[in-house]
Coordinates of C-alpha atoms in Angstrom, one line a residue:
M1 CA 10.0 -47.6 -13.9
P2 CA 8.7 -46.5 -10.5
L3 CA 6.6 -49.1 -8.8
N4 CA 2.9 -48.1 -8.3
R5 CA 2.0 -48.7 -4.6
R6 CA -1.5 -49.9 -5.4
K7 CA -0.3 -52.5 -8.0
F8 CA 2.4 -53.6 -5.7
L9 CA 0.0 -54.2 -2.8
K10 CA -2.3 -56.2 -5.1
R11 CA 0.6 -58.2 -6.6
S12 CA 2.0 -58.9 -3.2
A13 CA -1.3 -60.0 -1.7
V14 CA -2.1 -62.4 -4.6
T15 CA 1.4 -63.8 -4.7
G16 CA 1.4 -64.4 -0.9
A17 CA -2.0 -66.1 -1.0
G18 CA -1.0 -68.4 -3.8
V19 CA 1.9 -69.7 -1.8
A20 CA 0.0 -70.1 1.5
L21 CA -3.6 -71.2 0.7
A22 CA -4.4 -70.6 -3.0
G23 CA -7.9 -70.0 -4.3
A24 CA -10.6 -68.2 -2.4
A25 CA -8.2 -66.7 0.3
A26 CA -6.5 -64.5 -2.3
A27 CA -9.4 -62.1 -2.8
P28 CA -10.0 -61.3 0.9
A29 CA -6.3 -60.8 1.3
A30 CA -6.1 -58.3 -1.6
E31 CA -9.2 -56.5 -0.3
A32 CA -7.6 -56.2 3.1
A33 CA -4.5 -54.8 1.6
E34 CA -6.5 -52.3 -0.4
G35 CA -8.3 -51.2 2.7
A36 CA -5.0 -50.6 4.5
A37 CA -3.8 -48.5 1.6
A38 CA -7.0 -46.5 1.6
A39 CA -6.6 -45.8 5.3
A40 CA -3.1 -44.4 4.9
P41 CA -2.8 -40.8 6.2
V42 CA -3.1 -38.0 3.7
K43 CA 0.1 -36.1 3.3
R44 CA -0.1 -32.5 4.4
Y45 CA 2.4 -29.6 4.8
A46 CA 2.0 -26.1 6.2
F47 CA 4.3 -23.1 5.8
T48 CA 4.2 -19.4 6.4
V49 CA 5.2 -16.5 4.2
M50 CA 5.9 -13.3 6.1
G51 CA 5.7 -9.9 4.4
T52 CA 6.5 -6.2 4.9
T53 CA 6.1 -3.2 2.6
D54 CA 6.8 0.5 2.4
L55 CA 9.6 0.4 4.9
H56 CA 10.8 3.7 3.6
G57 CA 14.2 3.7 5.2
N58 CA 13.0 2.9 8.8
V59 CA 15.5 0.7 10.7
F60 CA 14.9 2.0 14.2
N61 CA 11.9 3.2 16.1
W62 CA 13.2 6.7 15.7
D63 CA 11.9 9.9 14.1
Y64 CA 14.9 11.8 12.7
F65 CA 12.7 14.9 12.1
T66 CA 11.9 15.2 15.8
D67 CA 15.1 13.6 17.1
A68 CA 13.0 11.4 19.4
E69 CA 11.5 7.9 19.6
F70 CA 8.7 7.5 17.0
D71 CA 5.1 7.8 18.2
D72 CA 1.7 8.5 16.7
K73 CA -1.8 8.7 18.0
A74 CA -2.2 4.9 17.8
H75 CA 1.1 4.4 19.5
N76 CA 2.5 2.4 16.6
D77 CA 6.2 1.6 16.4
V78 CA 8.3 1.5 13.3
G79 CA 11.5 -0.1 11.9
L80 CA 13.2 -3.2 10.8
A81 CA 14.7 -3.8 14.3
K82 CA 11.2 -4.4 15.6
I83 CA 10.2 -6.5 12.5
S84 CA 13.3 -8.6 13.1
T85 CA 12.0 -9.6 16.5
L86 CA 8.7 -10.6 15.1
V87 CA 10.3 -12.6 12.4
N88 CA 12.5 -14.4 14.9
Q89 CA 9.4 -15.3 16.9
V90 CA 7.6 -16.7 13.8
R91 CA 10.6 -18.7 12.7
A92 CA 11.0 -20.2 16.2
E93 CA 7.3 -21.2 16.2
K94 CA 7.1 -22.5 12.6
G95 CA 10.6 -23.7 12.0
R96 CA 13.0 -21.6 9.9
R97 CA 12.8 -24.0 6.9
N98 CA 9.0 -23.6 6.9
T99 CA 9.0 -19.9 6.3
L100 CA 9.8 -17.2 3.7
L101 CA 10.2 -13.5 4.2
I102 CA 9.4 -11.0 1.4
D103 CA 8.8 -7.3 0.9
A104 CA 6.6 -5.3 -1.5
G105 CA 8.8 -2.3 -2.1
D106 CA 9.6 1.3 -1.2
T107 CA 12.7 0.5 0.8
I108 CA 15.5 3.1 0.3
Q109 CA 13.7 6.4 0.6
G110 CA 11.8 8.1 3.4
T111 CA 14.0 8.9 6.4
Q112 CA 17.1 10.9 6.9
L113 CA 18.9 7.6 7.5
S114 CA 18.2 6.5 3.9
Y115 CA 18.8 10.0 2.5
Y116 CA 22.2 10.3 4.2
Y117 CA 23.5 7.1 2.5
A118 CA 22.1 8.2 -0.9
K119 CA 23.3 11.8 -0.9
V120 CA 25.5 12.8 2.0
D121 CA 27.7 9.6 2.3
P122 CA 26.5 7.9 -0.8
I123 CA 26.7 4.1 -1.3
T124 CA 27.8 4.8 -4.9
A125 CA 31.0 6.5 -3.9
Q126 CA 34.3 4.6 -4.5
G127 CA 34.7 2.4 -1.4
G128 CA 31.4 3.8 -0.1
P129 CA 29.3 2.3 2.7
V130 CA 26.7 -0.5 2.5
H131 CA 23.2 0.9 2.7
P132 CA 21.7 0.4 6.1
M133 CA 18.6 -1.1 4.6
A134 CA 20.6 -3.7 2.8
Q135 CA 22.6 -4.4 6.0
A136 CA 19.4 -4.9 8.0
M137 CA 17.5 -6.9 5.5
N138 CA 20.4 -9.2 4.9
A139 CA 20.9 -9.8 8.6
I140 CA 17.2 -10.5 9.0
G141 CA 17.3 -12.9 6.1
Y142 CA 14.8 -11.6 3.5
D143 CA 14.2 -14.0 0.6
A144 CA 13.0 -11.5 -2.0
A145 CA 11.7 -8.0 -2.4
A146 CA 9.6 -6.2 -5.1
L147 CA 10.7 -2.9 -6.4
G148 CA 8.7 0.2 -5.2
N149 CA 8.4 3.4 -7.1
H150 CA 10.5 5.3 -4.5
E151 CA 13.4 2.9 -5.3
F152 CA 14.0 5.1 -8.3
N153 CA 14.0 8.5 -6.5
Y154 CA 17.8 8.7 -6.2
G155 CA 18.4 7.5 -9.8
I156 CA 19.2 4.1 -11.3
P157 CA 22.9 4.0 -10.2
V158 CA 21.9 4.2 -6.5
L159 CA 19.3 1.5 -7.0
R160 CA 21.7 -0.8 -8.8
K161 CA 24.3 -0.4 -6.1
F162 CA 21.6 -1.2 -3.5
E163 CA 20.6 -4.2 -5.5
E164 CA 24.3 -5.3 -5.6
Q165 CA 24.5 -5.0 -1.8
C166 CA 21.4 -7.1 -1.1
R167 CA 21.7 -10.9 -0.6
F168 CA 18.2 -11.4 -2.0
P169 CA 16.7 -10.5 -5.4
L170 CA 14.9 -7.2 -6.2
L171 CA 12.0 -8.3 -8.4
G172 CA 10.2 -6.3 -11.1
A173 CA 8.5 -8.3 -13.8
N174 CA 7.1 -5.1 -15.3
A175 CA 10.2 -3.0 -15.0
L176 CA 11.5 -3.4 -18.6
D177 CA 14.5 -2.2 -20.4
A178 CA 13.2 0.6 -22.7
K179 CA 15.2 -0.7 -25.7
T180 CA 14.9 -4.4 -25.5
L181 CA 11.6 -4.6 -23.6
R182 CA 13.1 -7.4 -21.5
P183 CA 13.0 -7.4 -17.7
A184 CA 15.6 -5.0 -16.3
F185 CA 15.4 -6.9 -12.9
P186 CA 14.6 -10.5 -12.1
P187 CA 10.9 -11.0 -12.7
Y188 CA 10.5 -13.7 -10.0
S189 CA 12.3 -15.9 -7.5
M190 CA 11.8 -19.6 -6.9
H191 CA 12.1 -21.2 -3.5
R192 CA 12.1 -24.8 -2.4
L193 CA 10.7 -25.7 1.0
P194 CA 11.7 -29.3 2.1
T195 CA 8.9 -31.3 3.5
P196 CA 8.9 -34.4 5.8
C197 CA 6.7 -36.2 3.3
G198 CA 7.2 -36.3 -0.5
R199 CA 8.6 -33.8 -2.9
D200 CA 9.7 -30.3 -1.9
V201 CA 7.2 -27.5 -2.2
K202 CA 8.2 -25.0 -4.9
V203 CA 7.1 -21.5 -4.1
A204 CA 7.3 -18.8 -6.8
V205 CA 7.4 -15.1 -5.8
L206 CA 6.5 -12.8 -8.7
G207 CA 7.5 -9.1 -8.2
L208 CA 5.4 -6.3 -9.8
T209 CA 6.1 -2.6 -9.4
N210 CA 4.1 0.6 -10.1
P211 CA 3.6 1.9 -13.6
G212 CA 3.5 5.4 -12.1
I213 CA 7.3 5.4 -12.0
A214 CA 7.3 6.5 -15.6
I215 CA 5.6 9.7 -14.5
W216 CA 6.9 10.3 -11.0
D217 CA 10.5 9.6 -11.8
K218 CA 10.5 10.6 -15.4
A219 CA 13.8 12.3 -15.2
N220 CA 15.5 9.2 -13.9
V221 CA 13.9 6.5 -16.1
Q222 CA 12.8 8.1 -19.4
G223 CA 14.5 6.3 -22.3
K224 CA 16.0 3.7 -19.9
M225 CA 13.1 1.8 -18.5
T226 CA 9.4 1.3 -19.2
F227 CA 6.7 0.1 -16.9
P228 CA 3.7 -1.7 -18.4
G229 CA 0.6 -2.7 -16.3
L230 CA 0.6 -5.2 -13.5
E231 CA -2.3 -7.3 -14.9
E232 CA -0.6 -7.6 -18.3
Q233 CA 2.7 -8.8 -16.9
A234 CA 1.1 -11.1 -14.3
A235 CA -0.9 -12.8 -17.1
K236 CA 2.4 -13.4 -18.9
W237 CA 4.4 -14.7 -16.0
V238 CA 2.0 -16.7 -13.8
P239 CA 1.4 -19.4 -16.4
K240 CA 5.2 -19.7 -16.9
L241 CA 5.8 -20.1 -13.2
R242 CA 3.2 -22.9 -13.1
S243 CA 4.7 -24.6 -16.1
M244 CA 8.1 -24.4 -14.3
G245 CA 6.6 -26.5 -11.5
A246 CA 5.5 -23.9 -9.0
D247 CA 3.1 -25.4 -6.5
V248 CA 2.4 -22.0 -4.9
V249 CA 2.4 -18.6 -6.6
I250 CA 2.7 -15.5 -4.5
V251 CA 2.7 -12.0 -6.0
S252 CA 4.6 -9.2 -4.3
A253 CA 3.0 -6.1 -5.8
H254 CA 3.9 -2.5 -5.1
S255 CA 0.4 -1.5 -6.0
G256 CA -2.7 -0.9 -3.8
S257 CA -5.9 -2.8 -4.0
S258 CA -8.4 -0.1 -4.8
G259 CA -8.3 -0.2 -8.6
T260 CA -7.8 3.6 -8.7
S261 CA -5.0 5.9 -10.0
S262 CA -3.7 9.2 -8.8
Y263 CA -2.5 10.3 -12.3
G264 CA -5.7 10.0 -14.2
D265 CA -5.5 9.0 -17.9
Q266 CA -1.8 10.0 -18.4
L267 CA -0.9 6.3 -18.6
P268 CA -3.1 3.4 -19.8
Y269 CA -2.3 1.5 -16.6
V270 CA -3.9 1.3 -13.2
E271 CA -1.8 2.5 -10.2
N272 CA -3.5 0.4 -7.5
A273 CA -4.1 -2.8 -9.4
A274 CA -3.4 -5.6 -6.9
G275 CA -7.1 -6.5 -6.7
L276 CA -7.5 -6.5 -10.4
V277 CA -4.5 -8.8 -10.7
A278 CA -6.2 -11.3 -8.3
E279 CA -9.5 -11.0 -10.2
Q280 CA -8.2 -11.3 -13.7
V281 CA -5.2 -13.6 -13.6
P282 CA -5.7 -17.2 -12.7
G283 CA -3.1 -19.2 -10.9
I284 CA -2.3 -16.8 -8.0
D285 CA -2.6 -18.0 -4.4
A286 CA -1.8 -14.8 -2.5
I287 CA -0.8 -11.2 -3.1
L288 CA 1.3 -9.1 -0.7
V289 CA 0.1 -5.6 -1.4
G290 CA 2.1 -2.4 -1.0
H291 CA 2.2 1.3 -2.0
A292 CA -1.1 2.5 -0.5
H293 CA 0.1 2.8 3.1
T294 CA -3.1 1.2 4.5
E295 CA -3.6 -1.9 6.7
I296 CA -5.4 -4.9 5.2
P297 CA -5.0 -7.9 7.4
E298 CA -6.9 -10.3 5.1
Y299 CA -9.0 -9.6 2.0
F300 CA -10.3 -12.2 -0.5
V301 CA -10.8 -11.6 -4.2
T302 CA -12.6 -14.1 -6.4
N303 CA -10.8 -14.9 -9.7
K304 CA -13.3 -14.4 -12.5
E305 CA -12.0 -17.3 -14.6
T306 CA -11.5 -20.0 -12.0
G307 CA -13.8 -18.9 -9.1
K308 CA -10.9 -19.4 -6.8
Q309 CA -10.4 -17.1 -3.8
V310 CA -7.2 -15.2 -3.7
V311 CA -6.0 -13.8 -0.4
L312 CA -4.5 -10.3 -0.2
S313 CA -2.8 -8.6 2.7
E314 CA -1.1 -5.3 3.2
P315 CA 0.9 -4.6 6.3
L316 CA 1.0 -1.1 7.6
K317 CA 3.9 1.1 6.4
W318 CA 7.3 1.7 7.9
G319 CA 7.5 -1.7 9.6
Q320 CA 4.5 -1.1 11.8
R321 CA 3.0 -4.5 10.9
L322 CA 4.2 -7.9 9.6
T323 CA 1.9 -9.9 7.4
L324 CA 1.6 -13.7 7.8
F325 CA 0.3 -15.8 5.0
D326 CA -0.4 -19.3 6.5
F327 CA -0.6 -22.0 3.8
E328 CA -1.9 -25.5 4.2
L329 CA -1.1 -27.9 1.4
V330 CA -2.2 -31.4 0.6
W331 CA -0.4 -34.1 -1.6
D332 CA -2.9 -35.0 -4.3
K333 CA -2.3 -36.8 -7.6
G334 CA 1.5 -36.6 -7.4
R335 CA 1.7 -32.9 -6.5
W336 CA 1.2 -30.4 -3.8
T337 CA -2.0 -28.4 -3.9
V338 CA -3.0 -25.4 -1.8
E339 CA -5.9 -26.5 0.4
K340 CA -6.3 -23.4 2.5
V341 CA -4.6 -20.1 2.9
G342 CA -5.3 -17.2 5.3
A343 CA -3.6 -14.0 6.3
K344 CA -3.2 -11.8 9.4
V345 CA -0.9 -9.1 10.6
L346 CA 1.3 -8.8 13.7
N347 CA 1.9 -5.4 15.4
S348 CA 5.5 -4.4 15.9
N349 CA 4.7 -2.3 19.0
T350 CA 4.2 -5.6 20.9
V351 CA 7.9 -6.4 20.8
E352 CA 11.3 -4.9 21.6
E353 CA 13.9 -4.1 18.9
D354 CA 16.2 -6.9 18.0
P355 CA 19.6 -6.2 19.8
K356 CA 21.4 -7.7 16.8
I357 CA 20.1 -5.1 14.4
V358 CA 20.6 -2.3 16.9
R359 CA 24.3 -3.3 17.3
L360 CA 24.7 -3.7 13.6
L361 CA 23.7 -0.2 12.7
S362 CA 24.3 1.9 15.8
D363 CA 27.2 3.7 14.2
E364 CA 25.2 4.7 11.1
H365 CA 22.4 5.9 13.4
R366 CA 24.7 8.1 15.4
K367 CA 26.1 9.7 12.2
V368 CA 22.7 10.6 10.9
V369 CA 21.6 12.0 14.3
A370 CA 24.6 14.2 14.3
Y371 CA 24.0 15.3 10.8
V372 CA 20.4 16.3 11.2
N373 CA 21.1 18.3 14.4
Q374 CA 23.5 20.7 12.7
V375 CA 22.4 24.3 13.3
I376 CA 22.0 26.2 10.0
G377 CA 20.2 29.4 11.2
T378 CA 17.8 31.1 13.6
N379 CA 14.1 31.8 13.6
A380 CA 12.3 34.8 15.2
V381 CA 8.9 33.2 15.9
E382 CA 7.9 29.5 16.2
M383 CA 6.1 28.1 13.1
T384 CA 4.0 24.9 13.0
S385 CA 1.9 23.0 10.5
A386 CA -0.8 21.9 12.9
E387 CA -3.4 24.1 11.3
A388 CA -2.0 24.1 7.8
P389 CA -4.7 21.9 6.3
Y390 CA -7.4 24.5 6.9
K391 CA -5.6 27.8 7.5
D392 CA -2.9 29.8 5.6
V393 CA 0.0 29.5 8.0
P394 CA 3.6 30.9 7.8
I395 CA 5.4 27.6 7.7
I396 CA 3.8 26.7 4.4
D397 CA 4.4 30.3 3.2
L398 CA 8.1 29.6 3.8
I399 CA 8.1 26.7 1.4
N400 CA 6.4 28.8 -1.3
H401 CA 8.6 31.8 -0.6
I402 CA 11.8 29.7 -1.1
Q403 CA 10.5 28.0 -4.2
A404 CA 9.4 31.3 -5.8
D405 CA 12.6 33.0 -5.0
T406 CA 14.7 30.1 -6.4
V407 CA 12.7 30.0 -9.7
R408 CA 12.8 33.8 -10.0
Q409 CA 16.6 33.8 -9.7
A410 CA 16.9 30.8 -12.1
L411 CA 14.9 32.6 -14.8
A412 CA 16.4 36.1 -14.3
G413 CA 17.5 37.5 -17.7
T414 CA 15.6 34.9 -19.7
E415 CA 12.5 35.6 -21.8
Y416 CA 10.3 34.5 -18.9
G417 CA 12.3 36.5 -16.3
S418 CA 9.7 39.3 -16.2
L419 CA 6.7 37.1 -15.6
P420 CA 5.2 36.9 -12.1
V421 CA 6.0 33.7 -10.2
L422 CA 3.4 31.7 -8.4
S423 CA 4.2 28.7 -6.2
Q424 CA 2.4 25.6 -4.8
A425 CA 3.0 23.8 -1.6
A426 CA 1.2 21.1 0.5
C427 CA 1.2 20.1 4.1
F428 CA 3.3 17.0 4.1
S429 CA 3.3 16.6 7.9
R430 CA 0.9 18.1 10.4
T431 CA 3.6 17.8 13.1
A432 CA 6.3 19.9 11.3
R433 CA 7.7 22.6 13.5
I434 CA 10.4 25.2 13.2
P435 CA 11.1 26.5 16.7
A436 CA 12.0 30.0 17.7
G437 CA 15.8 30.3 18.2
E438 CA 18.2 27.9 16.6
V439 CA 17.1 26.1 13.4
T440 CA 18.6 22.7 12.5
I441 CA 18.7 20.6 9.3
R442 CA 16.1 18.3 10.8
D443 CA 13.7 21.3 11.4
V444 CA 13.8 22.2 7.8
A445 CA 13.9 18.6 6.5
G446 CA 10.9 17.7 8.6
L447 CA 8.8 20.3 6.7
Y448 CA 9.6 18.7 3.4
V449 CA 9.7 14.9 3.9
F450 CA 9.6 13.9 0.2
E451 CA 12.5 13.7 -2.3
N452 CA 10.7 16.1 -4.8
T453 CA 12.6 18.4 -7.1
L454 CA 11.6 21.8 -8.3
E455 CA 10.3 22.8 -11.8
A456 CA 8.9 25.9 -13.4
R457 CA 5.9 25.6 -15.7
L458 CA 4.1 28.2 -17.8
M459 CA 0.5 28.6 -16.8
T460 CA -2.4 30.9 -17.6
G461 CA -4.9 32.5 -15.2
A462 CA -7.7 30.2 -16.4
Q463 CA -5.5 27.2 -15.8
M464 CA -4.6 28.4 -12.3
K465 CA -8.3 28.8 -11.5
A466 CA -9.0 25.2 -12.5
Y467 CA -6.0 24.1 -10.5
L468 CA -7.3 25.8 -7.4
E469 CA -10.8 24.4 -7.9
Y470 CA -9.4 20.9 -8.2
S471 CA -7.4 21.3 -5.0
A472 CA -10.5 22.5 -3.1
N473 CA -12.0 19.0 -3.6
Y474 CA -10.0 18.3 -0.4
Y475 CA -12.7 19.7 1.8
V476 CA -15.9 18.0 3.0
Q477 CA -18.9 20.1 2.0
T478 CA -20.2 21.8 5.2
P479 CA -23.4 23.9 5.0
A480 CA -23.5 27.5 6.3
G481 CA -24.5 27.5 9.9
A482 CA -23.4 23.9 10.6
A483 CA -20.7 23.3 13.2
V484 CA -17.2 23.0 11.7
D485 CA -15.0 20.3 13.2
P486 CA -11.4 20.7 11.8
A487 CA -10.8 17.0 12.4
K488 CA -13.7 16.1 10.0
L489 CA -13.3 19.0 7.5
T490 CA -10.5 17.7 5.3
N491 CA -9.4 14.6 3.3
A492 CA -12.8 14.3 1.5
N493 CA -13.0 11.1 -0.5
G494 CA -9.7 9.9 0.9
T495 CA -7.7 12.8 -0.5
P496 CA -4.3 12.8 1.3
D497 CA -2.9 16.0 2.8
Y498 CA -0.1 16.0 0.2
N499 CA -2.7 16.3 -2.6
Y500 CA -4.1 19.6 -1.2
D501 CA -2.1 22.5 -2.7
V502 CA -2.1 26.1 -1.7
V503 CA -0.8 28.7 -4.1
S504 CA 1.1 31.8 -3.2
G505 CA 1.1 34.9 -5.4
L506 CA -2.7 34.9 -5.7
T507 CA -5.5 35.6 -3.2
Y508 CA -8.6 33.5 -3.1
E509 CA -11.5 32.1 -1.0
I510 CA -12.7 28.5 -0.8
D511 CA -16.5 28.3 0.0
I512 CA -16.8 24.9 1.7
A513 CA -20.6 25.2 1.7
Q514 CA -20.6 24.7 -2.0
P515 CA -20.3 21.4 -3.8
A516 CA -16.9 20.2 -5.2
G517 CA -16.2 21.9 -8.5
S518 CA -17.7 25.3 -7.6
R519 CA -15.9 26.5 -4.5
V520 CA -13.2 28.9 -5.4
R521 CA -14.2 32.5 -5.2
D522 CA -12.7 36.0 -5.8
V523 CA -9.4 34.9 -7.3
R524 CA -7.1 38.0 -7.6
F525 CA -3.6 38.9 -8.6
A526 CA -2.1 42.1 -7.4
G527 CA -5.5 43.1 -6.0
A528 CA -7.3 42.8 -9.4
P529 CA -9.5 40.0 -10.6
L530 CA -7.4 37.3 -12.2
A531 CA -7.6 37.5 -16.0
D532 CA -8.0 34.2 -17.8
D533 CA -5.2 35.1 -20.3
A534 CA -2.7 36.2 -17.7
R535 CA 0.6 34.3 -17.9
F536 CA 2.5 33.1 -14.9
V537 CA 5.6 31.1 -14.1
F538 CA 4.5 28.3 -11.7
A539 CA 7.0 26.9 -9.2
V540 CA 5.9 23.3 -8.7
N541 CA 7.4 20.1 -7.5
N542 CA 8.2 17.3 -10.0
Y543 CA 5.6 14.9 -8.5
R544 CA 2.8 17.4 -9.2
A545 CA 4.3 18.6 -12.5
N546 CA 4.5 15.0 -13.8
G547 CA 0.9 14.2 -13.0
G548 CA 0.9 13.1 -9.4
G549 CA -2.5 13.8 -7.9
N550 CA -4.0 14.3 -11.4
F551 CA -4.2 18.1 -11.1
P552 CA -5.4 19.8 -14.3
H553 CA -3.1 21.5 -16.9
V554 CA 0.2 21.4 -15.1
A555 CA 1.5 18.1 -16.6
S556 CA 1.0 19.4 -20.1
A557 CA 2.2 23.0 -19.4
P558 CA 5.5 24.1 -21.0
L559 CA 8.5 23.3 -18.9
L560 CA 10.7 26.5 -18.4
W561 CA 13.3 25.2 -15.9
S562 CA 14.0 22.2 -13.7
N563 CA 16.4 21.5 -10.9
S564 CA 17.9 18.1 -10.1
D565 CA 18.4 18.9 -6.4
E566 CA 15.7 18.0 -3.9
I567 CA 13.5 20.9 -2.7
R568 CA 14.5 19.9 0.8
N569 CA 18.1 20.6 0.0
T570 CA 17.2 23.8 -1.7
M571 CA 15.4 24.9 1.5
I572 CA 18.3 23.9 3.7
A573 CA 20.8 25.8 1.5
W574 CA 18.4 28.9 1.4
V575 CA 18.1 29.0 5.2
K576 CA 21.9 28.6 5.6
A577 CA 22.5 31.5 3.2
K578 CA 19.8 33.6 4.9
G579 CA 21.0 32.9 8.4
A580 CA 17.9 34.3 10.1
L581 CA 14.2 33.6 9.5
D582 CA 11.5 36.1 10.3
P583 CA 7.9 35.1 9.3
A584 CA 7.1 38.8 9.1
E585 CA 9.2 38.9 5.9
F586 CA 7.3 36.2 4.0
A587 CA 4.1 35.3 5.7
S588 CA 0.7 36.6 4.5
V589 CA -2.9 35.3 4.5
D590 CA -3.6 34.8 0.8
W591 CA -6.4 32.2 1.1
K592 CA -9.1 31.4 3.5
L593 CA -12.1 29.1 3.9
T594 CA -15.5 30.8 3.8
R595 CA -19.2 30.1 3.8
D596 CA -21.4 32.7 2.0
G597 CA -18.5 35.1 2.2
T598 CA -18.0 34.7 5.9
P599 CA -14.7 33.3 7.0
V600 CA -14.8 29.9 8.7
F601 CA -11.8 30.6 10.9

């Protein structure tokens, strides 16, 4: 039996007194010993958990779409090479054994570097390469990473090969096998941190991913995996982790903190549920938040059941920030207890890239730079997306023209081949540019930065009107006569640019002086007012068709055709086949912003 320190001190003091003096001296000696025990220092231990999220294939501070060093208005830097330097600094300060490094998902999609090793020189090929993100994260020394929804964009075989190449677990407690309903990936990882006083600290990391995967990557996961809600699975796993002896429970959640969803009621689960998890599930100490591409250095949520404060932090996307969770523990009643935890973020633009990571992946980088700079055609007049959020510009017309042409050819000779084809497109990047003269792969790829695929859906005139009306919610209501500042006109209620669709094949006006829901005016097809019962083939990307953005009708519209190749690849192949672009052949002003019938621009 282990000897109790308090009883030992009492017994030793009494025994010693009996030998030396006996009687009255025993009590003061015992009291002195008890006082000494009470004055013993409290055992404490501190450690730091570092976190990244939404790396999206960024290793270097490089923009493959512009073929130049990355830069934005805030002069942020990106990439794991920068993160590695920050991590090294933290480990040097705190001690390597007093730190962990985790990620909250969306790792293998987003740049031409990640695309190249999924599609051009795929990691799944016999004797294929090791994914650059796996190489970099292994070299930096990640301890665990949650699955993001974009991990599934290239299909499960690519994800499984990436998982095999990683020397750390990919976690997804709510990514379940569709047949057995058991976790298809490890739900959690358990880490021991040795302390200079007492038992090791056991830190559990629970990984949760986004239930929207079931919609956004339906073609890749349907019948194979299912994705229940984060709150449900956290409530199942957190008590288990505590019963397994976890002193600290951290959730790495590829889910924003706002409590909202972009796909409406199509799934009974919340997309951005990290705050709800903190509020509803007791036993969590901290949550690394992902998915929303926002920066939250430190945010506290009170758990409804315990009243305990749970700290949340979301570092900015692409490796622009590194979250630090600083934990302070105290030894109490035979176990470690979290006494205090706070969070902050470090900015990667304050450091240089780690030379070790640069050397490790320089060959891969050069290959991708050479690939994206291949010339595939010419262009008569420069096209840019700078004004695309508020004007009908040729560069967006090009997307719609290619999509409509592709769908028209695919349906030729079928029962729907005679129907008119409409197409939707959004401005994914306000810096996209196709120059006059030679056109490269990166010029075209920079116009369509997501891995979306193309579908054809059957829509009516009435449904298209509702679709356009919903899209027009993107604009801030601006009264007639008031000054119009393009910088303040868009993104109403946080609507991102990629959720503002323009539709080709129709003409229409958007009256920004009117309230949301009653803005679209004078919708016409072939010069005549659009009939509610008119039927159209609608060329639409799979994200939108599967409910992304919660646009009306399209998700339930009959599917006429779908393509497994990315729209970006379709565009590159189309430009290659065409050889020469001339906006005069496809550009037209089909929509405009108005106020009381007067054009805004």
